């Protein structure tokens, strides 16, 4: 067996350190909010502070890393749901339930780190991931509507905005109650999205992807 070169091992170690730091930061931000000290992130990750600052020179860079990691996870959840579920409605339902935790963290980050979040929207990697995700959601919505499972007066933009509103943190609400409420209201949301003969028509037309901050409908 060929020996691993020092350079390759260093790259593997650096990648592992980065993954450990992001995972620690994700957990600590979810547990304690925006003001977690960088030194505590290093301790949770099992790395030295010098290693942390070498990978992420400031809190803004760390938040960007956590956010991009979350976007990758959400896209992977959407791809797996589309590939593995037998129909579009089940894929859409699976995505909504499994992506909720990732999207809730993204919602918190957008509130706590507003300027960093705005800058992130110009990042080419974030734009690529967002386009990929919206393309999958748009495809699932259209397929579920064609199958007669999803009501026809909603768009992928409606779905995106509904989840964002539902997952916004409520000040003072206990974490355990927050999680229970999200689980309950996602179920209500899904039931409300199902097509059935006597649904009440929604007012003012649907909300498309183009309505959400100038996002274009995916090709």
PDB file of C-alpha atoms in Angstrom:
ATOM      1  CA  UNK A   1       0.000   0.000   0.000  1.00  0.00           C
ATOM      2  CA  UNK A   2       1.341   3.403  -0.954  1.00  0.00           C
ATOM      3  CA  UNK A   3       2.218   5.645   1.975  1.00  0.00           C
ATOM      4  CA  UNK A   4       0.170   8.788   2.397  1.00  0.00           C
ATOM      5  CA  UNK A   5       2.205  11.880   1.599  1.00  0.00           C
ATOM      6  CA  UNK A   6       2.669  14.541   4.318  1.00  0.00           C
ATOM      7  CA  UNK A   7       0.935  17.121   2.143  1.00  0.00           C
ATOM      8  CA  UNK A   8      -2.104  14.931   1.619  1.00  0.00           C
ATOM      9  CA  UNK A   9      -2.312  14.126   5.339  1.00  0.00           C
ATOM     10  CA  UNK A  10      -2.087  17.833   6.165  1.00  0.00           C
ATOM     11  CA  UNK A  11      -4.940  18.601   3.793  1.00  0.00           C
ATOM     12  CA  UNK A  12      -7.037  15.812   5.356  1.00  0.00           C
ATOM     13  CA  UNK A  13      -6.287  17.122   8.856  1.00  0.00           C
ATOM     14  CA  UNK A  14      -7.179  20.661   7.821  1.00  0.00           C
ATOM     15  CA  UNK A  15     -10.453  19.482   6.318  1.00  0.00           C
ATOM     16  CA  UNK A  16     -11.294  17.532   9.482  1.00  0.00           C
ATOM     17  CA  UNK A  17     -10.496  20.559  11.647  1.00  0.00           C
ATOM     18  CA  UNK A  18     -12.769  22.723   9.536  1.00  0.00           C
ATOM     19  CA  UNK A  19     -15.617  20.214   9.764  1.00  0.00           C
ATOM     20  CA  UNK A  20     -15.216  19.925  13.540  1.00  0.00           C
ATOM     21  CA  UNK A  21     -15.211  23.712  13.954  1.00  0.00           C
ATOM     22  CA  UNK A  22     -18.342  24.175  11.837  1.00  0.00           C
ATOM     23  CA  UNK A  23     -20.168  21.374  13.654  1.00  0.00           C
ATOM     24  CA  UNK A  24     -19.242  22.870  17.034  1.00  0.00           C
ATOM     25  CA  UNK A  25     -20.305  26.363  15.956  1.00  0.00           C
ATOM     26  CA  UNK A  26     -23.631  25.053  14.606  1.00  0.00           C
ATOM     27  CA  UNK A  27     -24.400  23.300  17.890  1.00  0.00           C
ATOM     28  CA  UNK A  28     -23.359  26.199  20.118  1.00  0.00           C
ATOM     29  CA  UNK A  29     -25.240  28.827  18.109  1.00  0.00           C
ATOM     30  CA  UNK A  30     -28.365  26.638  18.209  1.00  0.00           C
ATOM     31  CA  UNK A  31     -27.975  26.150  21.960  1.00  0.00           C
ATOM     32  CA  UNK A  32     -26.948  29.620  23.091  1.00  0.00           C
ATOM     33  CA  UNK A  33     -27.467  32.136  20.333  1.00  0.00           C
ATOM     34  CA  UNK A  34     -25.255  34.594  18.530  1.00  0.00           C
ATOM     35  CA  UNK A  35     -22.791  35.628  21.232  1.00  0.00           C
ATOM     36  CA  UNK A  36     -20.941  32.350  21.757  1.00  0.00           C
ATOM     37  CA  UNK A  37     -17.226  33.152  22.306  1.00  0.00           C
ATOM     38  CA  UNK A  38     -14.889  31.956  19.575  1.00  0.00           C
ATOM     39  CA  UNK A  39     -12.716  30.311  22.248  1.00  0.00           C
ATOM     40  CA  UNK A  40     -15.660  28.164  23.319  1.00  0.00           C
ATOM     41  CA  UNK A  41     -16.207  27.070  19.730  1.00  0.00           C
ATOM     42  CA  UNK A  42     -12.562  25.972  19.635  1.00  0.00           C
ATOM     43  CA  UNK A  43     -12.963  24.009  22.878  1.00  0.00           C
ATOM     44  CA  UNK A  44     -16.132  22.252  21.661  1.00  0.00           C
ATOM     45  CA  UNK A  45     -14.390  21.415  18.374  1.00  0.00           C
ATOM     46  CA  UNK A  46     -11.331  20.019  20.169  1.00  0.00           C
ATOM     47  CA  UNK A  47      -8.902  22.369  18.412  1.00  0.00           C
ATOM     48  CA  UNK A  48      -6.685  25.210  19.557  1.00  0.00           C
ATOM     49  CA  UNK A  49      -7.739  28.809  19.149  1.00  0.00           C
ATOM     50  CA  UNK A  50      -4.860  29.340  16.708  1.00  0.00           C
ATOM     51  CA  UNK A  51      -6.306  26.600  14.486  1.00  0.00           C
ATOM     52  CA  UNK A  52      -9.766  28.152  14.706  1.00  0.00           C
ATOM     53  CA  UNK A  53      -8.544  31.599  13.689  1.00  0.00           C
ATOM     54  CA  UNK A  54      -6.409  30.126  10.915  1.00  0.00           C
ATOM     55  CA  UNK A  55      -9.502  28.547   9.372  1.00  0.00           C
ATOM     56  CA  UNK A  56     -11.918  31.383  10.266  1.00  0.00           C
ATOM     57  CA  UNK A  57     -10.175  34.704  11.000  1.00  0.00           C
ATOM     58  CA  UNK A  58     -13.276  36.304  12.564  1.00  0.00           C
ATOM     59  CA  UNK A  59     -16.860  35.606  13.601  1.00  0.00           C
ATOM     60  CA  UNK A  60     -18.181  36.777  10.238  1.00  0.00           C
ATOM     61  CA  UNK A  61     -16.098  34.169   8.397  1.00  0.00           C
ATOM     62  CA  UNK A  62     -17.287  31.472  10.818  1.00  0.00           C
ATOM     63  CA  UNK A  63     -20.937  32.425  10.312  1.00  0.00           C
ATOM     64  CA  UNK A  64     -20.455  32.271   6.537  1.00  0.00           C
ATOM     65  CA  UNK A  65     -18.929  28.814   6.921  1.00  0.00           C
ATOM     66  CA  UNK A  66     -21.819  27.601   9.074  1.00  0.00           C
ATOM     67  CA  UNK A  67     -24.384  29.055   6.669  1.00  0.00           C
ATOM     68  CA  UNK A  68     -22.808  27.514   3.561  1.00  0.00           C
ATOM     69  CA  UNK A  69     -22.540  24.164   5.318  1.00  0.00           C
ATOM     70  CA  UNK A  70     -26.251  24.406   6.138  1.00  0.00           C
ATOM     71  CA  UNK A  71     -27.110  25.215   2.525  1.00  0.00           C
ATOM     72  CA  UNK A  72     -25.181  22.147   1.383  1.00  0.00           C
ATOM     73  CA  UNK A  73     -27.145  20.009   3.861  1.00  0.00           C
ATOM     74  CA  UNK A  74     -30.506  21.383   2.732  1.00  0.00           C
ATOM     75  CA  UNK A  75     -29.697  20.766  -0.939  1.00  0.00           C
ATOM     76  CA  UNK A  76     -28.628  17.203  -0.092  1.00  0.00           C
ATOM     77  CA  UNK A  77     -31.929  16.647   1.760  1.00  0.00           C
ATOM     78  CA  UNK A  78     -33.883  17.920  -1.265  1.00  0.00           C
ATOM     79  CA  UNK A  79     -31.915  15.777  -3.727  1.00  0.00           C
ATOM     80  CA  UNK A  80     -32.303  12.635  -1.618  1.00  0.00           C
ATOM     81  CA  UNK A  81     -36.046  13.213  -1.218  1.00  0.00           C
ATOM     82  CA  UNK A  82     -36.535  13.688  -4.949  1.00  0.00           C
ATOM     83  CA  UNK A  83     -34.408  10.659  -5.839  1.00  0.00           C
ATOM     84  CA  UNK A  84     -35.742   8.237  -3.245  1.00  0.00           C
ATOM     85  CA  UNK A  85     -39.452   8.944  -2.782  1.00  0.00           C
ATOM     86  CA  UNK A  86     -42.015   7.307  -5.105  1.00  0.00           C
ATOM     87  CA  UNK A  87     -43.913  10.527  -5.892  1.00  0.00           C
ATOM     88  CA  UNK A  88     -43.507  14.281  -5.716  1.00  0.00           C
ATOM     89  CA  UNK A  89     -45.868  14.841  -2.767  1.00  0.00           C
ATOM     90  CA  UNK A  90     -43.979  12.394  -0.557  1.00  0.00           C
ATOM     91  CA  UNK A  91     -40.688  13.961  -1.647  1.00  0.00           C
ATOM     92  CA  UNK A  92     -41.989  17.443  -0.837  1.00  0.00           C
ATOM     93  CA  UNK A  93     -43.329  16.332   2.553  1.00  0.00           C
ATOM     94  CA  UNK A  94     -40.072  14.586   3.413  1.00  0.00           C
ATOM     95  CA  UNK A  95     -38.046  17.635   2.450  1.00  0.00           C
ATOM     96  CA  UNK A  96     -40.173  19.998   4.549  1.00  0.00           C
ATOM     97  CA  UNK A  97     -39.937  17.818   7.657  1.00  0.00           C
ATOM     98  CA  UNK A  98     -36.239  16.934   7.411  1.00  0.00           C
ATOM     99  CA  UNK A  99     -34.972  20.331   6.298  1.00  0.00           C
ATOM    100  CA  UNK A 100     -36.797  22.201   9.074  1.00  0.00           C
ATOM    101  CA  UNK A 101     -33.907  22.106  11.576  1.00  0.00           C
ATOM    102  CA  UNK A 102     -31.376  23.327   9.006  1.00  0.00           C
ATOM    103  CA  UNK A 103     -33.664  26.066   7.739  1.00  0.00           C
ATOM    104  CA  UNK A 104     -34.489  27.184  11.285  1.00  0.00           C
ATOM    105  CA  UNK A 105     -30.788  27.686  11.985  1.00  0.00           C
ATOM    106  CA  UNK A 106     -30.492  29.632   8.728  1.00  0.00           C
ATOM    107  CA  UNK A 107     -33.413  31.824   9.832  1.00  0.00           C
ATOM    108  CA  UNK A 108     -31.700  32.544  13.154  1.00  0.00           C
ATOM    109  CA  UNK A 109     -28.434  33.389  11.411  1.00  0.00           C
ATOM    110  CA  UNK A 110     -30.218  35.787   9.056  1.00  0.00           C
ATOM    111  CA  UNK A 111     -31.678  37.625  12.061  1.00  0.00           C
ATOM    112  CA  UNK A 112     -28.615  37.638  14.315  1.00  0.00           C
ATOM    113  CA  UNK A 113     -26.027  38.381  11.610  1.00  0.00           C
ATOM    114  CA  UNK A 114     -27.945  40.616   9.200  1.00  0.00           C
ATOM    115  CA  UNK A 115     -24.988  42.262   7.441  1.00  0.00           C
ATOM    116  CA  UNK A 116     -23.105  38.973   7.089  1.00  0.00           C
ATOM    117  CA  UNK A 117     -26.219  37.329   5.694  1.00  0.00           C
ATOM    118  CA  UNK A 118     -26.696  40.091   3.126  1.00  0.00           C
ATOM    119  CA  UNK A 119     -23.079  39.726   2.001  1.00  0.00           C
ATOM    120  CA  UNK A 120     -23.529  35.977   1.748  1.00  0.00           C
ATOM    121  CA  UNK A 121     -26.119  36.437  -0.991  1.00  0.00           C
ATOM    122  CA  UNK A 122     -23.348  37.658  -3.303  1.00  0.00           C
ATOM    123  CA  UNK A 123     -21.207  34.563  -2.664  1.00  0.00           C
ATOM    124  CA  UNK A 124     -21.042  32.441  -5.866  1.00  0.00           C
ATOM    125  CA  UNK A 125     -21.300  29.196  -3.906  1.00  0.00           C
ATOM    126  CA  UNK A 126     -24.388  30.377  -2.017  1.00  0.00           C
ATOM    127  CA  UNK A 127     -26.011  31.523  -5.259  1.00  0.00           C
ATOM    128  CA  UNK A 128     -25.302  28.162  -6.887  1.00  0.00           C
ATOM    129  CA  UNK A 129     -26.753  26.238  -3.942  1.00  0.00           C
ATOM    130  CA  UNK A 130     -29.811  28.481  -3.726  1.00  0.00           C
ATOM    131  CA  UNK A 131     -30.466  28.085  -7.453  1.00  0.00           C
ATOM    132  CA  UNK A 132     -30.133  24.302  -7.183  1.00  0.00           C
ATOM    133  CA  UNK A 133     -32.520  24.132  -4.214  1.00  0.00           C
ATOM    134  CA  UNK A 134     -35.151  26.365  -5.807  1.00  0.00           C
ATOM    135  CA  UNK A 135     -34.932  24.355  -9.017  1.00  0.00           C
ATOM    136  CA  UNK A 136     -35.642  21.113  -7.121  1.00  0.00           C
ATOM    137  CA  UNK A 137     -38.517  22.667  -5.142  1.00  0.00           C
ATOM    138  CA  UNK A 138     -40.050  24.180  -8.268  1.00  0.00           C
ATOM    139  CA  UNK A 139     -39.862  20.803 -10.002  1.00  0.00           C
ATOM    140  CA  UNK A 140     -41.466  18.990  -7.057  1.00  0.00           C
ATOM    141  CA  UNK A 141     -44.254  21.561  -6.763  1.00  0.00           C
ATOM    142  CA  UNK A 142     -45.124  21.279 -10.456  1.00  0.00           C
ATOM    143  CA  UNK A 143     -45.040  17.474 -10.377  1.00  0.00           C
ATOM    144  CA  UNK A 144     -47.164  17.267  -7.216  1.00  0.00           C
ATOM    145  CA  UNK A 145     -49.713  19.603  -8.787  1.00  0.00           C
ATOM    146  CA  UNK A 146     -49.760  17.553 -11.989  1.00  0.00           C
ATOM    147  CA  UNK A 147     -50.378  14.434  -9.875  1.00  0.00           C
ATOM    148  CA  UNK A 148     -53.336  16.138  -8.188  1.00  0.00           C
ATOM    149  CA  UNK A 149     -51.763  15.984  -4.723  1.00  0.00           C
ATOM    150  CA  UNK A 150     -50.849  19.656  -4.214  1.00  0.00           C
ATOM    151  CA  UNK A 151     -53.332  22.508  -4.513  1.00  0.00           C
ATOM    152  CA  UNK A 152     -52.900  24.494  -7.720  1.00  0.00           C
ATOM    153  CA  UNK A 153     -53.024  27.999  -6.250  1.00  0.00           C
ATOM    154  CA  UNK A 154     -49.606  27.822  -4.557  1.00  0.00           C
ATOM    155  CA  UNK A 155     -46.109  28.189  -5.937  1.00  0.00           C
ATOM    156  CA  UNK A 156     -42.647  27.205  -4.749  1.00  0.00           C
ATOM    157  CA  UNK A 157     -42.306  30.791  -3.516  1.00  0.00           C
ATOM    158  CA  UNK A 158     -45.351  30.317  -1.270  1.00  0.00           C
ATOM    159  CA  UNK A 159     -43.776  27.200   0.159  1.00  0.00           C
ATOM    160  CA  UNK A 160     -40.440  28.922   0.791  1.00  0.00           C
ATOM    161  CA  UNK A 161     -42.039  31.909   2.499  1.00  0.00           C
ATOM    162  CA  UNK A 162     -44.384  29.763   4.629  1.00  0.00           C
ATOM    163  CA  UNK A 163     -41.457  27.788   6.002  1.00  0.00           C
ATOM    164  CA  UNK A 164     -39.443  30.942   6.692  1.00  0.00           C
ATOM    165  CA  UNK A 165     -42.342  32.475   8.644  1.00  0.00           C
ATOM    166  CA  UNK A 166     -43.031  29.284  10.564  1.00  0.00           C
ATOM    167  CA  UNK A 167     -39.395  28.767  11.539  1.00  0.00           C
ATOM    168  CA  UNK A 168     -38.743  32.288  12.825  1.00  0.00           C
ATOM    169  CA  UNK A 169     -37.790  32.213  16.532  1.00  0.00           C
ATOM    170  CA  UNK A 170     -40.338  33.527  19.023  1.00  0.00           C
ATOM    171  CA  UNK A 171     -38.629  35.485  21.826  1.00  0.00           C
ATOM    172  CA  UNK A 172     -39.041  33.905  25.249  1.00  0.00           C
ATOM    173  CA  UNK A 173     -40.431  30.592  24.027  1.00  0.00           C
ATOM    174  CA  UNK A 174     -38.764  27.551  25.592  1.00  0.00           C
ATOM    175  CA  UNK A 175     -36.636  25.459  23.229  1.00  0.00           C
ATOM    176  CA  UNK A 176     -38.667  22.324  23.926  1.00  0.00           C
ATOM    177  CA  UNK A 177     -41.946  24.130  23.191  1.00  0.00           C
ATOM    178  CA  UNK A 178     -40.453  25.685  20.076  1.00  0.00           C
ATOM    179  CA  UNK A 179     -39.583  22.246  18.697  1.00  0.00           C
ATOM    180  CA  UNK A 180     -43.011  20.820  19.534  1.00  0.00           C
ATOM    181  CA  UNK A 181     -44.759  23.751  17.897  1.00  0.00           C
ATOM    182  CA  UNK A 182     -42.673  23.439  14.726  1.00  0.00           C
ATOM    183  CA  UNK A 183     -43.494  19.726  14.449  1.00  0.00           C
ATOM    184  CA  UNK A 184     -47.209  20.398  14.948  1.00  0.00           C
ATOM    185  CA  UNK A 185     -47.464  23.354  12.594  1.00  0.00           C
ATOM    186  CA  UNK A 186     -45.480  21.711   9.828  1.00  0.00           C
ATOM    187  CA  UNK A 187     -48.111  18.962   9.898  1.00  0.00           C
ATOM    188  CA  UNK A 188     -50.882  21.574   9.691  1.00  0.00           C
ATOM    189  CA  UNK A 189     -49.032  23.310   6.869  1.00  0.00           C
ATOM    190  CA  UNK A 190     -48.738  20.096   4.880  1.00  0.00           C
ATOM    191  CA  UNK A 191     -52.413  19.300   5.387  1.00  0.00           C
ATOM    192  CA  UNK A 192     -53.282  22.788   4.186  1.00  0.00           C
ATOM    193  CA  UNK A 193     -51.226  22.285   1.032  1.00  0.00           C
ATOM    194  CA  UNK A 194     -52.998  19.071   0.045  1.00  0.00           C
ATOM    195  CA  UNK A 195     -55.440  19.284  -2.827  1.00  0.00           C
ATOM    196  CA  UNK A 196     -59.049  18.374  -2.013  1.00  0.00           C
ATOM    197  CA  UNK A 197     -62.402  19.197  -3.654  1.00  0.00           C
ATOM    198  CA  UNK A 198     -63.663  21.856  -1.232  1.00  0.00           C
ATOM    199  CA  UNK A 199     -60.543  23.950  -0.595  1.00  0.00           C
ATOM    200  CA  UNK A 200     -61.056  27.679  -0.237  1.00  0.00           C
ATOM    201  CA  UNK A 201     -59.259  29.620  -2.951  1.00  0.00           C
ATOM    202  CA  UNK A 202     -56.336  31.697  -1.678  1.00  0.00           C
ATOM    203  CA  UNK A 203     -56.613  35.488  -2.171  1.00  0.00           C
ATOM    204  CA  UNK A 204     -54.414  37.674  -4.398  1.00  0.00           C
ATOM    205  CA  UNK A 205     -52.784  34.932  -6.440  1.00  0.00           C
ATOM    206  CA  UNK A 206     -49.732  32.825  -5.649  1.00  0.00           C
ATOM    207  CA  UNK A 207     -46.290  34.012  -4.575  1.00  0.00           C
ATOM    208  CA  UNK A 208     -43.657  32.913  -7.074  1.00  0.00           C
ATOM    209  CA  UNK A 209     -39.933  32.560  -6.717  1.00  0.00           C
ATOM    210  CA  UNK A 210     -39.472  35.831  -8.610  1.00  0.00           C
ATOM    211  CA  UNK A 211     -41.336  37.639  -5.818  1.00  0.00           C
ATOM    212  CA  UNK A 212     -38.742  36.619  -3.222  1.00  0.00           C
ATOM    213  CA  UNK A 213     -35.998  39.212  -3.409  1.00  0.00           C
ATOM    214  CA  UNK A 214     -35.795  39.198  -7.191  1.00  0.00           C
ATOM    215  CA  UNK A 215     -35.011  35.501  -7.431  1.00  0.00           C
ATOM    216  CA  UNK A 216     -35.641  34.179 -10.900  1.00  0.00           C
ATOM    217  CA  UNK A 217     -37.577  31.010 -11.526  1.00  0.00           C
ATOM    218  CA  UNK A 218     -35.044  28.210 -12.078  1.00  0.00           C
ATOM    219  CA  UNK A 219     -34.637  27.003 -15.639  1.00  0.00           C
TER     220      UNK A 219
END
